[in-house]
């Protein structure tokens, strides 16, 4: 857990933008956002780095902006990762405790046993999240310390990512002059900033619809039970608008944000908007109804894909809190109604919370992942420093101790 006054930095490398947030942990545990930087991103495709140099340049510019605003020199960051390479699966560990009171060492041992699974050589374990502990058949135990038993079990959810995707993020950060304190699954971070305790306990699905991907997580009884990424995002809506209205992509994105609606039936007939023509830049008048018809068709496809993915998890009937939508698409009016009519479950759009300071800048669904990274950083000890794991650091510290004894 972060201490009062400690500075945490989030780096969210997205398909459309790179965002850097600087946060200071306060006495009440609230994180005050004191620095913000954002730059357009062109070096990613579907959440994966494809151009190191342009990604490094965007990171450096965003860091510079955040440093100037906060007055803090940024040296290390918590960075998010997502993409279709993400794989999540359940695992089970069992250890004997021989009747004594269970200790923290026993908890660590059973979790280590649960994550000792065969992982393909091209993948790396990113998170091991405990769903529950079981003592002598009694399940639903969150913290078994002090309980006596013969057998301790752990049900865990493991997230694995592609080695190449992780290495490219590390390389981009290091080339930008940054150490990586931790790499965090982006939708896990988003969930920390937008989901309530009640939603987590009742069962909830959350989808973060970004520019290139829609990242999905599902929670049951407060624990993560599913994580995946779908190759559909808001950029497909923008592209459809550009093609349908024959207008440049930048103009298509602008009219989507200013005049878009995911339910064309909510738009008054006769409304019109002005958009520039491709090539000439001359303005032309088009029906707002046509714009919203285009948005609704693509949004319906994205939500249908999300619904199928939720159904495939097997938890659809257990989602008492329904679906929470965040990311850029959550800003489109009518998106909740469209989703509710399709999925037959409660749906709400969500902005990130639990922070103070630059609220006017970050209280927007597009920053759910960025704010969530600050929450994660404040509640978890760092797992990486300059790309080294905790075990590697312990070995290095021991070697340094041996060498100092010899001198």
Short mmCIF file of C-alpha atoms in Angstrom, two decimals:
data_model
loop_
_atom_site.label_atom_id
_atom_site.label_comp_id
_atom_site.label_asym_id
_atom_site.label_seq_id
_atom_site.Cartn_x
_atom_site.Cartn_y
_atom_site.Cartn_z
CA UNK A 1 0.00 0.00 0.00
CA UNK A 2 1.36 3.42 -0.96
CA UNK A 3 2.25 5.84 1.85
CA UNK A 4 0.97 9.36 2.30
CA UNK A 5 2.76 11.79 -0.01
CA UNK A 6 4.08 9.06 -2.30
CA UNK A 7 4.07 9.93 -5.99
CA UNK A 8 2.70 7.42 -8.50
CA UNK A 9 2.81 7.73 -12.30
CA UNK A 10 0.51 6.00 -14.79
CA UNK A 11 1.42 5.50 -18.45
CA UNK A 12 -1.48 4.42 -20.66
CA UNK A 13 -0.29 3.58 -24.19
CA UNK A 14 -3.41 3.33 -26.33
CA UNK A 15 -4.16 2.92 -30.01
CA UNK A 16 -5.20 6.58 -30.34
CA UNK A 17 -3.31 8.33 -27.56
CA UNK A 18 -0.58 8.09 -24.94
CA UNK A 19 -1.63 9.44 -21.53
CA UNK A 20 0.58 10.13 -18.50
CA UNK A 21 -0.94 10.90 -15.08
CA UNK A 22 0.98 11.93 -11.98
CA UNK A 23 -0.79 11.25 -8.68
CA UNK A 24 0.03 11.99 -5.05
CA UNK A 25 -1.40 9.69 -2.36
CA UNK A 26 -3.12 11.64 0.44
CA UNK A 27 -3.87 10.82 4.11
CA UNK A 28 -7.36 9.55 3.35
CA UNK A 29 -6.06 7.23 0.64
CA UNK A 30 -7.47 9.42 -2.13
CA UNK A 31 -5.09 10.01 -5.02
CA UNK A 32 -4.72 13.65 -6.05
CA UNK A 33 -3.94 13.95 -9.75
CA UNK A 34 -1.34 16.71 -10.05
CA UNK A 35 0.02 16.13 -13.55
CA UNK A 36 -1.46 15.28 -16.94
CA UNK A 37 0.04 14.71 -20.37
CA UNK A 38 -1.53 13.40 -23.57
CA UNK A 39 -0.21 12.88 -27.08
CA UNK A 40 -1.65 11.29 -30.23
CA UNK A 41 -0.48 7.71 -30.73
CA UNK A 42 0.36 6.21 -34.12
CA UNK A 43 2.67 3.38 -33.07
CA UNK A 44 0.08 0.84 -31.93
CA UNK A 45 -2.35 -1.47 -33.65
CA UNK A 46 -5.09 -3.23 -31.68
CA UNK A 47 -3.30 -2.44 -28.43
CA UNK A 48 0.10 -3.81 -29.52
CA UNK A 49 3.21 -1.70 -30.21
CA UNK A 50 4.06 -1.86 -33.92
CA UNK A 51 6.33 1.20 -34.23
CA UNK A 52 8.81 1.63 -31.38
CA UNK A 53 10.20 5.01 -32.45
CA UNK A 54 6.87 6.80 -32.82
CA UNK A 55 5.67 5.26 -29.54
CA UNK A 56 8.81 6.47 -27.76
CA UNK A 57 8.34 9.97 -29.16
CA UNK A 58 4.71 10.10 -28.00
CA UNK A 59 5.69 8.83 -24.53
CA UNK A 60 8.43 11.44 -24.17
CA UNK A 61 6.12 14.30 -25.16
CA UNK A 62 3.35 13.15 -22.81
CA UNK A 63 5.88 12.76 -19.96
CA UNK A 64 7.22 16.25 -20.62
CA UNK A 65 3.71 17.72 -20.41
CA UNK A 66 2.97 15.86 -17.15
CA UNK A 67 6.30 16.91 -15.62
CA UNK A 68 5.71 20.57 -16.48
CA UNK A 69 2.24 20.51 -14.94
CA UNK A 70 3.17 18.61 -11.77
CA UNK A 71 6.72 19.83 -11.15
CA UNK A 72 7.70 16.18 -10.64
CA UNK A 73 10.59 14.49 -12.43
CA UNK A 74 9.20 11.23 -13.81
CA UNK A 75 11.58 8.29 -13.59
CA UNK A 76 9.37 5.20 -13.33
CA UNK A 77 5.83 4.36 -14.40
CA UNK A 78 3.05 1.83 -14.07
CA UNK A 79 2.09 0.96 -17.63
CA UNK A 80 -0.95 -0.85 -19.04
CA UNK A 81 -1.05 -3.72 -21.51
CA UNK A 82 -3.93 -5.18 -23.55
CA UNK A 83 -4.63 -6.84 -26.88
CA UNK A 84 -5.83 -10.10 -28.36
CA UNK A 85 -2.69 -11.84 -27.10
CA UNK A 86 -4.08 -11.65 -23.53
CA UNK A 87 -5.15 -15.02 -22.15
CA UNK A 88 -6.93 -15.66 -18.86
CA UNK A 89 -7.54 -19.05 -17.25
CA UNK A 90 -8.32 -20.62 -13.90
CA UNK A 91 -5.92 -22.74 -11.87
CA UNK A 92 -6.03 -24.67 -8.58
CA UNK A 93 -3.40 -25.23 -5.90
CA UNK A 94 -3.37 -27.60 -2.88
CA UNK A 95 -0.94 -27.82 0.04
CA UNK A 96 -1.00 -29.72 3.34
CA UNK A 97 -0.96 -27.63 6.51
CA UNK A 98 -1.03 -30.57 8.99
CA UNK A 99 -3.53 -29.06 11.41
CA UNK A 100 -1.59 -25.95 12.39
CA UNK A 101 -2.87 -22.41 12.04
CA UNK A 102 -2.52 -21.19 8.50
CA UNK A 103 0.15 -18.51 8.01
CA UNK A 104 0.94 -16.03 5.27
CA UNK A 105 3.71 -18.37 4.16
CA UNK A 106 1.11 -21.12 3.65
CA UNK A 107 -0.97 -18.73 1.54
CA UNK A 108 2.03 -17.86 -0.61
CA UNK A 109 2.93 -21.54 -0.95
CA UNK A 110 -0.51 -22.62 -2.20
CA UNK A 111 -0.65 -19.70 -4.66
CA UNK A 112 2.82 -20.60 -5.96
CA UNK A 113 1.58 -24.15 -6.42
CA UNK A 114 -1.49 -22.91 -8.31
CA UNK A 115 0.52 -20.81 -10.73
CA UNK A 116 3.04 -23.60 -11.45
CA UNK A 117 1.25 -24.31 -14.73
CA UNK A 118 2.58 -24.99 -18.19
CA UNK A 119 2.67 -21.74 -20.17
CA UNK A 120 3.68 -21.64 -23.86
CA UNK A 121 7.23 -20.39 -24.40
CA UNK A 122 5.94 -17.30 -26.21
CA UNK A 123 3.86 -16.19 -23.21
CA UNK A 124 4.52 -14.84 -19.74
CA UNK A 125 2.44 -14.80 -16.56
CA UNK A 126 1.32 -11.26 -15.79
CA UNK A 127 -1.16 -11.58 -12.89
CA UNK A 128 -2.13 -14.32 -10.46
CA UNK A 129 -5.36 -13.25 -8.77
CA UNK A 130 -6.80 -15.34 -5.93
CA UNK A 131 -10.55 -15.97 -6.25
CA UNK A 132 -10.90 -17.79 -2.93
CA UNK A 133 -9.18 -20.07 -0.45
CA UNK A 134 -10.63 -23.42 0.65
CA UNK A 135 -9.77 -25.01 4.01
CA UNK A 136 -10.74 -28.68 4.42
CA UNK A 137 -13.54 -28.27 1.88
CA UNK A 138 -14.89 -24.99 3.30
CA UNK A 139 -14.89 -22.55 0.40
CA UNK A 140 -15.45 -18.80 0.09
CA UNK A 141 -12.58 -17.87 2.42
CA UNK A 142 -10.86 -14.59 1.54
CA UNK A 143 -8.00 -14.60 4.09
CA UNK A 144 -7.37 -17.95 5.85
CA UNK A 145 -4.66 -16.70 8.24
CA UNK A 146 -5.21 -18.13 11.74
CA UNK A 147 -7.63 -20.84 10.61
CA UNK A 148 -6.60 -24.40 11.50
CA UNK A 149 -6.89 -27.18 8.96
CA UNK A 150 -5.33 -30.15 7.22
CA UNK A 151 -5.56 -29.03 3.60
CA UNK A 152 -5.39 -25.54 2.10
CA UNK A 153 -6.53 -24.91 -1.45
CA UNK A 154 -6.50 -21.79 -3.63
CA UNK A 155 -8.62 -21.05 -6.69
CA UNK A 156 -6.80 -18.47 -8.79
CA UNK A 157 -7.26 -16.65 -12.07
CA UNK A 158 -4.10 -16.31 -14.12
CA UNK A 159 -3.48 -13.73 -16.84
CA UNK A 160 -0.78 -14.45 -19.42
CA UNK A 161 0.44 -12.15 -22.20
CA UNK A 162 2.70 -12.49 -25.21
CA UNK A 163 6.40 -12.09 -24.47
CA UNK A 164 6.85 -9.92 -27.54
CA UNK A 165 4.07 -7.51 -26.57
CA UNK A 166 5.49 -7.08 -23.07
CA UNK A 167 9.06 -6.70 -24.29
CA UNK A 168 8.04 -4.01 -26.78
CA UNK A 169 6.34 -2.04 -24.01
CA UNK A 170 9.42 -2.36 -21.78
CA UNK A 171 11.69 -1.36 -24.68
CA UNK A 172 9.55 1.66 -25.54
CA UNK A 173 9.57 2.87 -21.94
CA UNK A 174 13.29 2.29 -21.47
CA UNK A 175 14.13 4.10 -24.73
CA UNK A 176 12.00 6.99 -23.48
CA UNK A 177 14.20 7.11 -20.37
CA UNK A 178 11.70 5.47 -18.00
CA UNK A 179 11.96 2.52 -15.63
CA UNK A 180 8.89 0.29 -15.45
CA UNK A 181 7.60 -0.19 -11.90
CA UNK A 182 4.91 -2.63 -13.07
CA UNK A 183 2.97 -3.76 -16.13
CA UNK A 184 -0.77 -4.05 -15.50
CA UNK A 185 -3.60 -5.54 -17.53
CA UNK A 186 -5.39 -2.42 -18.84
CA UNK A 187 -9.02 -3.57 -18.31
CA UNK A 188 -8.10 -4.68 -14.77
CA UNK A 189 -6.94 -1.11 -14.14
CA UNK A 190 -10.09 0.32 -15.74
CA UNK A 191 -12.25 -1.86 -13.49
CA UNK A 192 -10.49 -0.48 -10.41
CA UNK A 193 -11.51 3.05 -11.40
CA UNK A 194 -15.13 2.51 -12.48
CA UNK A 195 -16.62 -0.51 -10.67
CA UNK A 196 -18.21 -0.36 -7.21
CA UNK A 197 -17.84 -2.93 -4.44
CA UNK A 198 -21.51 -3.87 -4.80
CA UNK A 199 -21.10 -4.51 -8.52
CA UNK A 200 -18.04 -6.68 -7.94
CA UNK A 201 -19.89 -8.79 -5.36
CA UNK A 202 -23.15 -9.10 -7.34
CA UNK A 203 -21.35 -10.09 -10.53
CA UNK A 204 -20.57 -7.65 -13.31
CA UNK A 205 -19.05 -7.46 -16.77
CA UNK A 206 -17.07 -4.38 -17.79
CA UNK A 207 -16.06 -3.49 -21.32
CA UNK A 208 -13.56 -0.71 -22.05
CA UNK A 209 -14.20 0.26 -25.68
CA UNK A 210 -11.06 2.00 -26.87
CA UNK A 211 -9.94 3.11 -30.29
CA UNK A 212 -8.67 -0.24 -31.55
CA UNK A 213 -9.94 -2.85 -29.09
CA UNK A 214 -12.76 -3.60 -26.66
CA UNK A 215 -11.30 -5.07 -23.46
CA UNK A 216 -13.64 -7.27 -21.43
CA UNK A 217 -13.43 -8.43 -17.81
CA UNK A 218 -15.99 -10.33 -15.73
CA UNK A 219 -16.18 -10.42 -11.92
CA UNK A 220 -18.00 -12.85 -9.63
CA UNK A 221 -18.16 -12.54 -5.83
CA UNK A 222 -15.53 -9.81 -5.93
CA UNK A 223 -13.01 -11.83 -7.96
CA UNK A 224 -11.86 -11.65 -11.57
CA UNK A 225 -13.07 -14.70 -13.51
CA UNK A 226 -12.57 -13.68 -17.14
CA UNK A 227 -10.37 -11.35 -19.20
CA UNK A 228 -10.16 -11.00 -22.98
CA UNK A 229 -9.75 -8.43 -25.75
CA UNK A 230 -11.89 -8.08 -28.87
CA UNK A 231 -10.53 -6.56 -32.13
CA UNK A 232 -13.31 -3.96 -32.39
CA UNK A 233 -13.20 -0.37 -31.19
CA UNK A 234 -14.40 3.17 -31.69
CA UNK A 235 -12.13 3.75 -34.67
CA UNK A 236 -14.38 1.46 -36.72
CA UNK A 237 -17.28 3.82 -36.03
CA UNK A 238 -15.16 6.81 -37.06
CA UNK A 239 -14.05 5.05 -40.24
CA UNK A 240 -17.65 4.21 -41.16
CA UNK A 241 -18.64 7.86 -40.69
CA UNK A 242 -15.75 9.03 -42.87
CA UNK A 243 -16.75 6.62 -45.65
CA UNK A 244 -20.50 7.14 -45.34
CA UNK A 245 -20.35 10.94 -45.22
CA UNK A 246 -17.31 11.20 -47.52
CA UNK A 247 -15.45 13.36 -45.03
CA UNK A 248 -11.88 13.23 -43.60
CA UNK A 249 -11.21 11.00 -40.58
CA UNK A 250 -10.48 13.95 -38.30
CA UNK A 251 -13.81 15.54 -39.20
CA UNK A 252 -15.57 12.18 -38.76
CA UNK A 253 -14.19 11.87 -35.23
CA UNK A 254 -15.30 15.43 -34.44
CA UNK A 255 -18.90 14.98 -35.60
CA UNK A 256 -19.09 11.61 -33.82
CA UNK A 257 -18.23 13.30 -30.53
CA UNK A 258 -20.34 16.43 -31.03
CA UNK A 259 -23.44 15.12 -32.81
CA UNK A 260 -23.34 11.34 -32.57
CA UNK A 261 -25.96 9.09 -31.00
CA UNK A 262 -26.09 5.30 -30.78
CA UNK A 263 -29.89 5.28 -31.22
CA UNK A 264 -30.98 7.07 -34.38
CA UNK A 265 -34.60 7.01 -33.17
CA UNK A 266 -33.68 9.62 -30.54
CA UNK A 267 -32.73 12.17 -33.19
CA UNK A 268 -35.30 14.67 -34.46
CA UNK A 269 -35.98 14.33 -38.17
CA UNK A 270 -34.78 17.28 -40.18
CA UNK A 271 -31.68 17.95 -38.05
CA UNK A 272 -28.61 18.57 -40.19
CA UNK A 273 -24.90 19.15 -39.64
CA UNK A 274 -22.02 20.62 -41.62
CA UNK A 275 -19.02 18.45 -42.57
CA UNK A 276 -16.04 19.13 -44.87
CA UNK A 277 -15.75 17.31 -48.17
CA UNK A 278 -12.80 15.00 -48.76
CA UNK A 279 -10.12 16.71 -50.83
CA UNK A 280 -11.56 20.20 -51.23
CA UNK A 281 -12.41 20.90 -47.59
CA UNK A 282 -15.57 22.70 -48.68
CA UNK A 283 -18.43 22.37 -46.21
CA UNK A 284 -21.56 20.43 -47.07
CA UNK A 285 -24.81 19.78 -45.26
CA UNK A 286 -25.76 16.21 -44.30
CA UNK A 287 -28.59 14.70 -42.30
CA UNK A 288 -27.81 14.05 -38.65
CA UNK A 289 -30.14 11.06 -38.95
CA UNK A 290 -27.76 9.48 -41.48
CA UNK A 291 -24.82 10.09 -39.14
CA UNK A 292 -26.60 8.33 -36.27
CA UNK A 293 -27.77 5.48 -38.49
CA UNK A 294 -24.10 4.81 -39.29
CA UNK A 295 -23.09 4.97 -35.61
CA UNK A 296 -25.95 2.73 -34.49
CA UNK A 297 -25.14 0.02 -37.05
CA UNK A 298 -21.48 -0.24 -36.01
CA UNK A 299 -22.16 0.20 -32.28
CA UNK A 300 -24.73 -2.59 -32.53
CA UNK A 301 -22.10 -4.85 -34.10
CA UNK A 302 -19.55 -4.06 -31.38
CA UNK A 303 -22.08 -4.66 -28.59
CA UNK A 304 -23.26 -7.87 -30.23
CA UNK A 305 -19.67 -9.14 -30.26
CA UNK A 306 -19.28 -8.17 -26.60
CA UNK A 307 -22.55 -9.95 -25.76
CA UNK A 308 -21.37 -13.14 -27.47
CA UNK A 309 -18.09 -12.97 -25.58
CA UNK A 310 -19.96 -12.57 -22.26
CA UNK A 311 -22.26 -15.48 -23.10
CA UNK A 312 -19.24 -17.65 -23.96
CA UNK A 313 -17.78 -17.13 -20.46
CA UNK A 314 -20.72 -19.02 -18.92
CA UNK A 315 -21.31 -16.24 -16.35
CA UNK A 316 -24.00 -14.27 -18.22
CA UNK A 317 -26.85 -15.47 -15.99
CA UNK A 318 -24.85 -14.58 -12.85
CA UNK A 319 -24.28 -10.91 -13.65
CA UNK A 320 -26.54 -9.34 -11.07
CA UNK A 321 -25.08 -5.89 -11.74
CA UNK A 322 -25.16 -6.31 -15.51
CA UNK A 323 -22.71 -4.53 -17.81
CA UNK A 324 -20.61 -1.41 -17.29
CA UNK A 325 -19.35 0.39 -20.40
CA UNK A 326 -16.33 2.70 -20.25
CA UNK A 327 -13.78 3.99 -22.72
CA UNK A 328 -14.51 6.49 -25.49
CA UNK A 329 -17.72 4.79 -26.66
CA UNK A 330 -19.28 5.37 -23.23
CA UNK A 331 -19.57 9.04 -24.20
CA UNK A 332 -21.92 8.29 -27.12
CA UNK A 333 -25.51 9.14 -26.11
CA UNK A 334 -27.87 6.18 -26.32
CA UNK A 335 -25.15 3.52 -25.93
CA UNK A 336 -26.68 2.20 -22.67
CA UNK A 337 -30.18 1.89 -24.17
CA UNK A 338 -28.84 0.13 -27.24
CA UNK A 339 -26.89 -2.33 -25.08
CA UNK A 340 -29.82 -2.97 -22.72
CA UNK A 341 -32.19 -3.73 -25.59
CA UNK A 342 -29.70 -6.19 -27.05
CA UNK A 343 -28.43 -7.91 -23.89
CA UNK A 344 -31.48 -7.81 -21.58
CA UNK A 345 -29.44 -6.76 -18.55
CA UNK A 346 -28.75 -3.53 -16.63
CA UNK A 347 -26.20 -1.32 -18.39
CA UNK A 348 -24.50 1.86 -17.26
CA UNK A 349 -21.76 4.07 -18.69
CA UNK A 350 -19.01 4.93 -16.24
CA UNK A 351 -16.32 7.54 -15.72
CA UNK A 352 -13.30 6.95 -13.47
CA UNK A 353 -13.56 7.93 -9.80
CA UNK A 354 -11.72 7.80 -6.49
CA UNK A 355 -9.34 10.65 -7.36
CA UNK A 356 -9.08 14.35 -6.61
CA UNK A 357 -7.14 17.19 -8.16
CA UNK A 358 -7.44 17.56 -11.93
CA UNK A 359 -10.97 16.15 -12.02
CA UNK A 360 -11.99 18.37 -14.92
CA UNK A 361 -9.32 16.68 -17.06
CA UNK A 362 -9.61 13.02 -16.05
CA UNK A 363 -13.29 12.49 -15.12
CA UNK A 364 -14.02 11.09 -18.57
CA UNK A 365 -14.52 7.43 -19.61
CA UNK A 366 -11.60 7.67 -22.03
CA UNK A 367 -9.27 7.96 -19.00
CA UNK A 368 -10.64 4.97 -17.08
CA UNK A 369 -7.50 2.92 -17.73
CA UNK A 370 -5.15 5.79 -16.90
CA UNK A 371 -6.83 6.58 -13.58
CA UNK A 372 -7.08 2.87 -12.82
CA UNK A 373 -3.32 2.51 -13.19
CA UNK A 374 -2.90 5.10 -10.43
CA UNK A 375 -5.27 3.10 -8.21
CA UNK A 376 -3.32 -0.09 -8.93
CA UNK A 377 0.01 1.63 -8.25
CA UNK A 378 -1.23 2.93 -4.89
CA UNK A 379 -2.45 -0.49 -3.72
CA UNK A 380 0.20 -2.89 -5.06
CA UNK A 381 3.97 -3.05 -4.51
CA UNK A 382 5.95 -2.72 -7.76
CA UNK A 383 6.70 -5.99 -9.56
CA UNK A 384 9.26 -4.66 -12.06
CA UNK A 385 12.15 -2.24 -11.81
CA UNK A 386 13.98 -1.67 -15.08
CA UNK A 387 12.44 -4.90 -16.32
CA UNK A 388 13.67 -7.10 -13.45
CA UNK A 389 11.37 -9.37 -11.46
CA UNK A 390 11.25 -9.46 -7.64
CA UNK A 391 13.14 -12.79 -7.63
CA UNK A 392 15.85 -11.34 -9.85
CA UNK A 393 16.15 -8.34 -7.54
CA UNK A 394 16.52 -10.60 -4.49
CA UNK A 395 19.29 -12.53 -6.25
CA UNK A 396 21.04 -9.31 -7.25
CA UNK A 397 20.76 -7.93 -3.70
CA UNK A 398 22.23 -11.17 -2.30
CA UNK A 399 25.11 -11.07 -4.78
CA UNK A 400 25.83 -7.47 -3.84
CA UNK A 401 25.89 -8.51 -0.19
CA UNK A 402 28.37 -11.32 -0.88
CA UNK A 403 30.66 -9.02 -2.87
CA UNK A 404 30.54 -6.33 -0.17
CA UNK A 405 31.55 -8.96 2.44
CA UNK A 406 34.54 -9.93 0.31
CA UNK A 407 35.81 -6.38 -0.07
#
